[in-house]
Amino acid sequence: ENITLDEFSVCLRGDKDPRYFTTQADATHFSSCRGKIDSRNGLYEGMMDDAINVHGTYLKIKQRLDDHTVIARYMHPQAYGFEWGVNGDEVQFVRSATMELTGGKNRVKEILPNDKDTVKGAKEYRITFAEPLDAEITDKEGFGIENLSWCPEVYFADNVIRNNRARGTLFSTPLKTVVERNLFDHTSGTAILLCGDCNGWFETGACPDGVVRRITGACRNVLIRNNRFINALTNMFQFTEAVISIYPEIPDLEHQKKYFHGGKGEKGVVIEDNYFETFDRPVLFAKSIDGLIFKNNVIRQNTDYPAFHHNKSRFRLLHTRNVKI
């Protein structure tokens, strides 16, 4: 809760360092935090993954015991082993196939480890909720539980991210996120990824916007401004569709009726006053968003590398609404 990194760096030891890599995965990674994450003035280079990854973790409902109680499980083998929530935490439920909310918010009345005597090492929890569960929420279809009490705001500014594998940054929080005045220099894959996944990594993101306005206010409040992007997309990795990718994992997009990301006007996703220098075509990819603004950005085409990306569109939009470019 409330973490500040100022001039924190994951980098090589100067220009004469003979190594190519600094760390085998993310330089910084924040799972199930709250308050505000403030990261600025850092140098992140040579990582095998993101400079920063911010997310929560969905538990998957494995068994519905009664109208108030479920058995829920950490699904990814790298996610379990720490406390998922405490009594009184606010939660909501998402249908994995379409990433749409089902039922309203609820609160944890009691949460106990189910497969261990202690939280340490536990993969499963027995959770009792204060209010009855919606009848649609069953163990016959995939449903995830998101803990809304453990979501942070993020401020990521004046950092240099360069020469790394996979992606530059990954943000999956429904609270305010500001990304400004950073240099993304050869980030290999996508420079900025807004995600959300209740199917593979089970890393939480935001929630369907039509429901969230009624329940918790704006689903997304993301501002990406005054950044420089130099030759991203030199390699292909997961979620690498454009320099900026808004890419929630939605297996059944065809039947999704609401939108995962978004918000009204400036409370949606705003990408403004950025500079893109690129050898390829795709700059922005967006899926399942209601409320996206791309304005006052400069795109400069170069010939530093041969263009090869399968996405030939500057802007590719799938199941979107209220987009202004």
Short mmCIF file of C-alpha atoms in Angstrom, two decimals:
data_model
loop_
_atom_site.label_atom_id
_atom_site.label_comp_id
_atom_site.label_asym_id
_atom_site.label_seq_id
_atom_site.Cartn_x
_atom_site.Cartn_y
_atom_site.Cartn_z
CA GLU A 1 0.00 0.00 0.00
CA ASN A 2 1.38 3.39 -1.11
CA ILE A 3 4.69 2.61 -2.82
CA THR A 4 7.08 5.23 -4.20
CA LEU A 5 10.03 4.50 -6.50
CA ASP A 6 12.17 7.56 -7.31
CA GLU A 7 15.30 6.99 -9.42
CA PHE A 8 14.90 3.26 -8.86
CA SER A 9 16.53 1.50 -11.81
CA VAL A 10 17.02 -1.97 -13.24
CA CYS A 11 19.85 -1.38 -15.66
CA LEU A 12 23.30 -2.30 -16.90
CA ARG A 13 26.40 -1.15 -14.99
CA GLY A 14 27.35 1.56 -17.44
CA ASP A 15 28.21 1.62 -21.13
CA LYS A 16 31.00 -0.98 -20.79
CA ASP A 17 28.86 -3.63 -19.11
CA PRO A 18 29.16 -6.66 -21.44
CA ARG A 19 25.76 -8.11 -20.52
CA TYR A 20 22.56 -7.90 -22.55
CA PHE A 21 20.04 -8.78 -19.82
CA THR A 22 19.39 -7.32 -16.38
CA THR A 23 16.57 -9.50 -15.03
CA GLN A 24 14.76 -12.57 -16.29
CA ALA A 25 11.22 -11.14 -16.04
CA ASP A 26 9.56 -7.85 -14.98
CA ALA A 27 11.74 -5.09 -13.57
CA THR A 28 8.96 -4.15 -11.14
CA HIS A 29 5.71 -6.03 -10.49
CA PHE A 30 2.83 -5.02 -8.23
CA SER A 31 0.16 -7.63 -7.51
CA SER A 32 -2.91 -6.86 -5.36
CA CYS A 33 -1.62 -3.53 -4.04
CA ARG A 34 -3.66 -0.49 -3.07
CA GLY A 35 -3.20 3.18 -2.34
CA LYS A 36 -0.91 4.77 -4.94
CA ILE A 37 2.05 3.40 -6.86
CA ASP A 38 4.33 6.31 -7.80
CA SER A 39 7.21 5.34 -10.09
CA ARG A 40 9.36 8.08 -11.64
CA ASN A 41 12.85 8.97 -12.86
CA GLY A 42 13.91 5.36 -13.37
CA LEU A 43 15.96 3.56 -16.01
CA TYR A 44 14.67 0.13 -17.05
CA GLU A 45 16.66 -1.73 -19.69
CA GLY A 46 17.51 -5.24 -20.73
CA MET A 47 14.60 -6.88 -18.91
CA MET A 48 13.08 -10.08 -20.20
CA ASP A 49 9.61 -8.62 -19.58
CA ASP A 50 7.84 -5.40 -18.53
CA ALA A 51 9.35 -2.38 -16.79
CA ILE A 52 6.23 -2.33 -14.62
CA ASN A 53 3.21 -4.62 -14.29
CA VAL A 54 0.29 -3.59 -12.07
CA HIS A 55 -2.69 -5.90 -11.55
CA GLY A 56 -4.85 -7.86 -9.13
CA THR A 57 -5.62 -11.57 -9.35
CA TYR A 58 -8.93 -13.23 -10.16
CA LEU A 59 -9.86 -16.30 -8.16
CA LYS A 60 -11.88 -18.81 -10.18
CA ILE A 61 -15.02 -20.25 -8.62
CA LYS A 62 -14.52 -24.01 -8.46
CA GLN A 63 -17.56 -24.90 -6.36
CA ARG A 64 -20.71 -23.11 -5.21
CA LEU A 65 -21.59 -24.56 -1.81
CA ASP A 66 -24.71 -22.50 -1.11
CA ASP A 67 -26.15 -19.05 -1.86
CA HIS A 68 -23.44 -17.32 0.19
CA THR A 69 -20.41 -19.59 -0.01
CA VAL A 70 -17.96 -20.72 -2.70
CA ILE A 71 -14.65 -22.49 -3.05
CA ALA A 72 -12.38 -20.33 -5.20
CA ARG A 73 -8.90 -21.04 -6.50
CA TYR A 74 -5.74 -19.34 -7.71
CA MET A 75 -5.41 -20.67 -11.26
CA HIS A 76 -1.97 -19.63 -12.45
CA PRO A 77 0.91 -21.57 -10.86
CA GLN A 78 2.90 -18.38 -10.27
CA ALA A 79 0.11 -16.51 -8.51
CA TYR A 80 -0.80 -18.42 -5.36
CA GLY A 81 0.71 -18.40 -1.89
CA PHE A 82 -0.24 -15.02 -0.48
CA GLU A 83 -3.33 -13.56 1.15
CA TRP A 84 -5.99 -12.78 -1.47
CA GLY A 85 -8.35 -10.83 0.76
CA VAL A 86 -9.68 -10.22 4.25
CA ASN A 87 -13.07 -9.95 5.91
CA GLY A 88 -14.95 -6.86 4.74
CA ASP A 89 -13.27 -6.58 1.34
CA GLU A 90 -15.49 -5.50 -1.55
CA VAL A 91 -15.66 -7.89 -4.52
CA GLN A 92 -17.38 -8.41 -7.84
CA PHE A 93 -17.84 -11.31 -10.22
CA VAL A 94 -16.88 -11.60 -13.88
CA ARG A 95 -17.91 -14.15 -16.51
CA SER A 96 -14.67 -15.46 -18.00
CA ALA A 97 -15.92 -16.04 -21.56
CA THR A 98 -17.16 -12.48 -22.17
CA MET A 99 -15.46 -10.61 -19.28
CA GLU A 100 -18.79 -9.12 -18.26
CA LEU A 101 -19.92 -8.51 -14.69
CA THR A 102 -22.64 -10.74 -13.29
CA GLY A 103 -24.66 -9.58 -10.30
CA GLY A 104 -23.70 -6.62 -8.15
CA LYS A 105 -20.91 -5.95 -5.73
CA ASN A 106 -20.65 -8.01 -2.56
CA ARG A 107 -18.49 -8.16 0.56
CA VAL A 108 -16.41 -10.90 2.09
CA LYS A 109 -17.91 -12.04 5.37
CA GLU A 110 -15.34 -14.77 5.98
CA ILE A 111 -12.38 -16.09 4.01
CA LEU A 112 -10.39 -19.18 5.02
CA PRO A 113 -7.73 -21.27 3.25
CA ASN A 114 -9.35 -24.45 1.98
CA ASP A 115 -6.45 -26.68 0.93
CA LYS A 116 -3.98 -25.66 3.66
CA ASP A 117 -4.14 -24.90 7.36
CA THR A 118 -2.65 -21.46 6.77
CA VAL A 119 -2.72 -18.81 4.04
CA LYS A 120 0.93 -19.52 3.26
CA GLY A 121 0.99 -21.91 0.31
CA ALA A 122 -2.81 -21.96 -0.08
CA LYS A 123 -4.24 -22.24 -3.60
CA GLU A 124 -7.91 -22.46 -2.58
CA TYR A 125 -10.12 -20.38 -0.32
CA ARG A 126 -13.53 -20.94 1.18
CA ILE A 127 -15.28 -17.58 0.93
CA THR A 128 -18.58 -16.61 2.54
CA PHE A 129 -20.21 -13.42 1.28
CA ALA A 130 -22.41 -10.96 3.14
CA GLU A 131 -25.13 -10.90 0.46
CA PRO A 132 -26.66 -13.80 -1.52
CA LEU A 133 -24.93 -14.66 -4.78
CA ASP A 134 -26.67 -14.08 -8.10
CA ALA A 135 -28.26 -17.28 -9.38
CA GLU A 136 -26.17 -17.09 -12.59
CA ILE A 137 -22.92 -17.39 -10.68
CA THR A 138 -22.21 -21.11 -10.66
CA ASP A 139 -19.30 -23.53 -10.92
CA LYS A 140 -20.70 -24.91 -14.18
CA GLU A 141 -19.46 -21.91 -16.14
CA GLY A 142 -16.23 -19.94 -15.68
CA PHE A 143 -16.54 -17.10 -13.16
CA GLY A 144 -13.82 -15.06 -11.53
CA ILE A 145 -13.85 -13.00 -8.34
CA GLU A 146 -12.11 -9.63 -8.29
CA ASN A 147 -11.11 -7.92 -5.05
CA LEU A 148 -12.01 -4.23 -5.45
CA SER A 149 -10.52 -3.23 -2.10
CA TRP A 150 -7.00 -3.96 -3.34
CA CYS A 151 -6.62 -1.82 -6.48
CA PRO A 152 -4.09 1.02 -6.73
CA GLU A 153 -3.80 4.33 -8.52
CA VAL A 154 -0.67 4.53 -10.66
CA TYR A 155 1.64 7.40 -11.59
CA PHE A 156 4.43 6.39 -13.99
CA ALA A 157 6.48 9.35 -15.21
CA ASP A 158 9.89 10.50 -16.47
CA ASN A 159 11.21 6.97 -16.87
CA VAL A 160 13.35 5.46 -19.64
CA ILE A 161 12.37 1.98 -20.84
CA ARG A 162 14.64 0.53 -23.50
CA ASN A 163 16.09 -2.53 -25.18
CA ASN A 164 13.98 -5.13 -23.39
CA ARG A 165 12.14 -8.26 -24.43
CA ALA A 166 8.32 -8.65 -24.45
CA ARG A 167 6.59 -5.36 -23.52
CA GLY A 168 7.31 -1.98 -21.99
CA THR A 169 4.57 -1.47 -19.37
CA LEU A 170 1.36 -3.25 -18.35
CA PHE A 171 -1.42 -1.59 -16.37
CA SER A 172 -4.55 -3.42 -15.21
CA THR A 173 -6.27 -1.37 -12.53
CA PRO A 174 -9.69 0.34 -12.60
CA LEU A 175 -8.36 3.37 -10.71
CA LYS A 176 -6.63 6.45 -12.11
CA THR A 177 -3.49 5.73 -14.14
CA VAL A 178 -1.21 8.45 -15.51
CA VAL A 179 1.68 7.61 -17.85
CA GLU A 180 3.60 10.73 -18.90
CA ARG A 181 6.96 12.05 -20.10
CA ASN A 182 8.48 8.59 -20.49
CA LEU A 183 10.84 7.40 -23.24
CA PHE A 184 9.97 4.00 -24.69
CA ASP A 185 13.00 3.12 -26.81
CA HIS A 186 13.01 -0.26 -28.62
CA THR A 187 10.64 -2.05 -26.23
CA SER A 188 10.50 -5.05 -28.56
CA GLY A 189 6.77 -5.63 -28.19
CA THR A 190 3.94 -3.30 -27.20
CA ALA A 191 5.14 -0.24 -25.30
CA ILE A 192 1.97 0.19 -23.21
CA LEU A 193 -0.55 -2.59 -22.62
CA LEU A 194 -3.92 -2.23 -20.90
CA CYS A 195 -5.14 -5.72 -20.27
CA GLY A 196 -7.38 -7.86 -18.03
CA ASP A 197 -7.54 -11.64 -18.21
CA CYS A 198 -9.69 -14.19 -16.39
CA ASN A 199 -8.67 -17.07 -18.63
CA GLY A 200 -4.87 -17.50 -18.72
CA TRP A 201 -2.82 -15.30 -16.40
CA PHE A 202 -5.94 -14.39 -14.34
CA GLU A 203 -4.65 -10.84 -13.87
CA THR A 204 -7.50 -8.46 -13.15
CA GLY A 205 -8.14 -5.31 -15.09
CA ALA A 206 -11.11 -3.00 -15.20
CA CYS A 207 -14.72 -4.02 -15.55
CA PRO A 208 -17.54 -3.66 -18.11
CA ASP A 209 -18.15 0.04 -18.33
CA GLY A 210 -21.94 0.04 -18.54
CA VAL A 211 -22.15 -1.72 -15.20
CA VAL A 212 -19.36 0.14 -13.48
CA ARG A 213 -20.83 3.58 -14.00
CA ARG A 214 -23.87 2.37 -12.11
CA ILE A 215 -21.90 0.64 -9.37
CA THR A 216 -18.44 2.17 -8.83
CA GLY A 217 -18.05 5.17 -11.13
CA ALA A 218 -15.81 5.33 -14.19
CA CYS A 219 -14.25 2.00 -15.08
CA ARG A 220 -11.13 3.44 -16.65
CA ASN A 221 -9.33 6.68 -16.05
CA VAL A 222 -6.11 6.40 -18.04
CA LEU A 223 -4.06 9.32 -19.30
CA ILE A 224 -1.12 8.64 -21.63
CA ARG A 225 0.55 11.91 -22.59
CA ASN A 226 3.84 13.52 -23.62
CA ASN A 227 5.63 10.22 -24.07
CA ARG A 228 8.14 9.30 -26.83
CA PHE A 229 7.90 5.93 -28.53
CA ILE A 230 10.90 4.88 -30.64
CA ASN A 231 10.71 1.72 -32.77
CA ALA A 232 8.53 -0.55 -30.67
CA LEU A 233 7.33 -3.85 -32.19
CA THR A 234 10.67 -5.27 -33.29
CA ASN A 235 9.45 -8.67 -32.11
CA MET A 236 6.15 -10.49 -31.55
CA PHE A 237 4.89 -11.53 -28.13
CA GLN A 238 1.53 -12.03 -26.43
CA PHE A 239 -0.75 -8.96 -26.63
CA THR A 240 1.57 -7.30 -29.17
CA GLU A 241 -0.85 -5.79 -31.70
CA ALA A 242 0.37 -2.17 -31.78
CA VAL A 243 2.63 0.31 -30.01
CA ILE A 244 -0.23 0.90 -27.56
CA SER A 245 -2.48 -2.13 -27.12
CA ILE A 246 -5.78 -2.13 -25.25
CA TYR A 247 -6.16 -5.86 -25.22
CA PRO A 248 -8.36 -7.61 -22.64
CA GLU A 249 -8.47 -11.39 -23.10
CA ILE A 250 -12.06 -12.13 -24.20
CA PRO A 251 -12.63 -15.61 -25.66
CA ASP A 252 -16.22 -14.90 -26.72
CA LEU A 253 -16.08 -11.33 -27.98
CA GLU A 254 -18.93 -12.03 -30.40
CA HIS A 255 -21.41 -12.40 -27.54
CA GLN A 256 -20.06 -9.63 -25.33
CA LYS A 257 -22.82 -7.04 -24.88
CA LYS A 258 -21.02 -4.55 -22.66
CA TYR A 259 -17.49 -3.12 -22.84
CA PHE A 260 -14.54 -4.01 -20.66
CA HIS A 261 -12.55 -0.75 -20.67
CA GLY A 262 -13.75 2.83 -20.95
CA GLY A 263 -15.35 5.81 -19.33
CA LYS A 264 -17.03 9.09 -20.25
CA GLY A 265 -14.91 11.75 -21.95
CA GLU A 266 -11.66 12.52 -20.13
CA LYS A 267 -12.45 9.75 -17.64
CA GLY A 268 -11.95 7.13 -20.32
CA VAL A 269 -8.63 6.31 -21.98
CA VAL A 270 -6.95 9.47 -23.31
CA ILE A 271 -3.80 9.29 -25.46
CA GLU A 272 -2.56 12.77 -26.28
CA ASP A 273 0.51 14.84 -27.17
CA ASN A 274 2.74 11.80 -27.70
CA TYR A 275 5.47 11.29 -30.32
CA PHE A 276 5.65 7.99 -32.21
CA GLU A 277 8.62 7.09 -34.39
CA THR A 278 8.04 3.73 -36.05
CA PHE A 279 9.28 1.55 -38.88
CA ASP A 280 5.98 -0.39 -39.07
CA ARG A 281 2.28 0.44 -39.32
CA PRO A 282 0.31 -0.34 -36.12
CA VAL A 283 0.19 2.44 -33.54
CA LEU A 284 -3.05 1.77 -31.64
CA PHE A 285 -5.02 -1.44 -31.13
CA ALA A 286 -8.18 -1.36 -29.01
CA LYS A 287 -10.68 -4.06 -28.13
CA SER A 288 -13.85 -3.81 -26.04
CA ILE A 289 -13.70 -0.18 -25.00
CA ASP A 290 -16.35 2.51 -24.65
CA GLY A 291 -14.57 5.86 -24.38
CA LEU A 292 -11.23 6.35 -26.13
CA ILE A 293 -9.56 9.60 -27.28
CA PHE A 294 -6.42 9.75 -29.45
CA LYS A 295 -5.50 13.37 -30.17
CA ASN A 296 -2.61 15.75 -30.89
CA ASN A 297 -0.13 12.93 -31.40
CA VAL A 298 2.71 12.94 -33.95
CA ILE A 299 3.55 9.81 -35.96
CA ARG A 300 6.79 9.74 -37.93
CA GLN A 301 7.53 6.85 -40.27
CA ASN A 302 11.10 5.65 -40.66
CA THR A 303 12.92 2.85 -42.51
CA ASP A 304 15.18 1.61 -39.70
CA TYR A 305 13.91 -1.98 -40.07
CA PRO A 306 11.75 -3.80 -42.63
CA ALA A 307 8.05 -3.64 -41.78
CA PHE A 308 6.77 -7.12 -40.92
CA HIS A 309 3.81 -6.89 -38.53
CA HIS A 310 0.66 -8.79 -39.52
CA ASN A 311 -1.46 -5.82 -38.43
CA LYS A 312 -1.21 -3.34 -41.32
CA SER A 313 -3.53 -0.73 -39.77
CA ARG A 314 -2.46 2.39 -37.91
CA PHE A 315 -5.62 2.06 -35.83
CA ARG A 316 -7.40 -1.27 -35.39
CA LEU A 317 -10.61 -1.29 -33.34
CA LEU A 318 -12.67 -4.33 -32.30
CA HIS A 319 -16.03 -3.94 -30.49
CA THR A 320 -15.55 -0.29 -29.58
CA ARG A 321 -17.79 2.73 -29.00
CA ASN A 322 -17.23 6.45 -28.50
CA VAL A 323 -13.76 6.51 -30.05
CA LYS A 324 -12.33 9.84 -31.22
CA ILE A 325 -9.17 9.98 -33.33
#
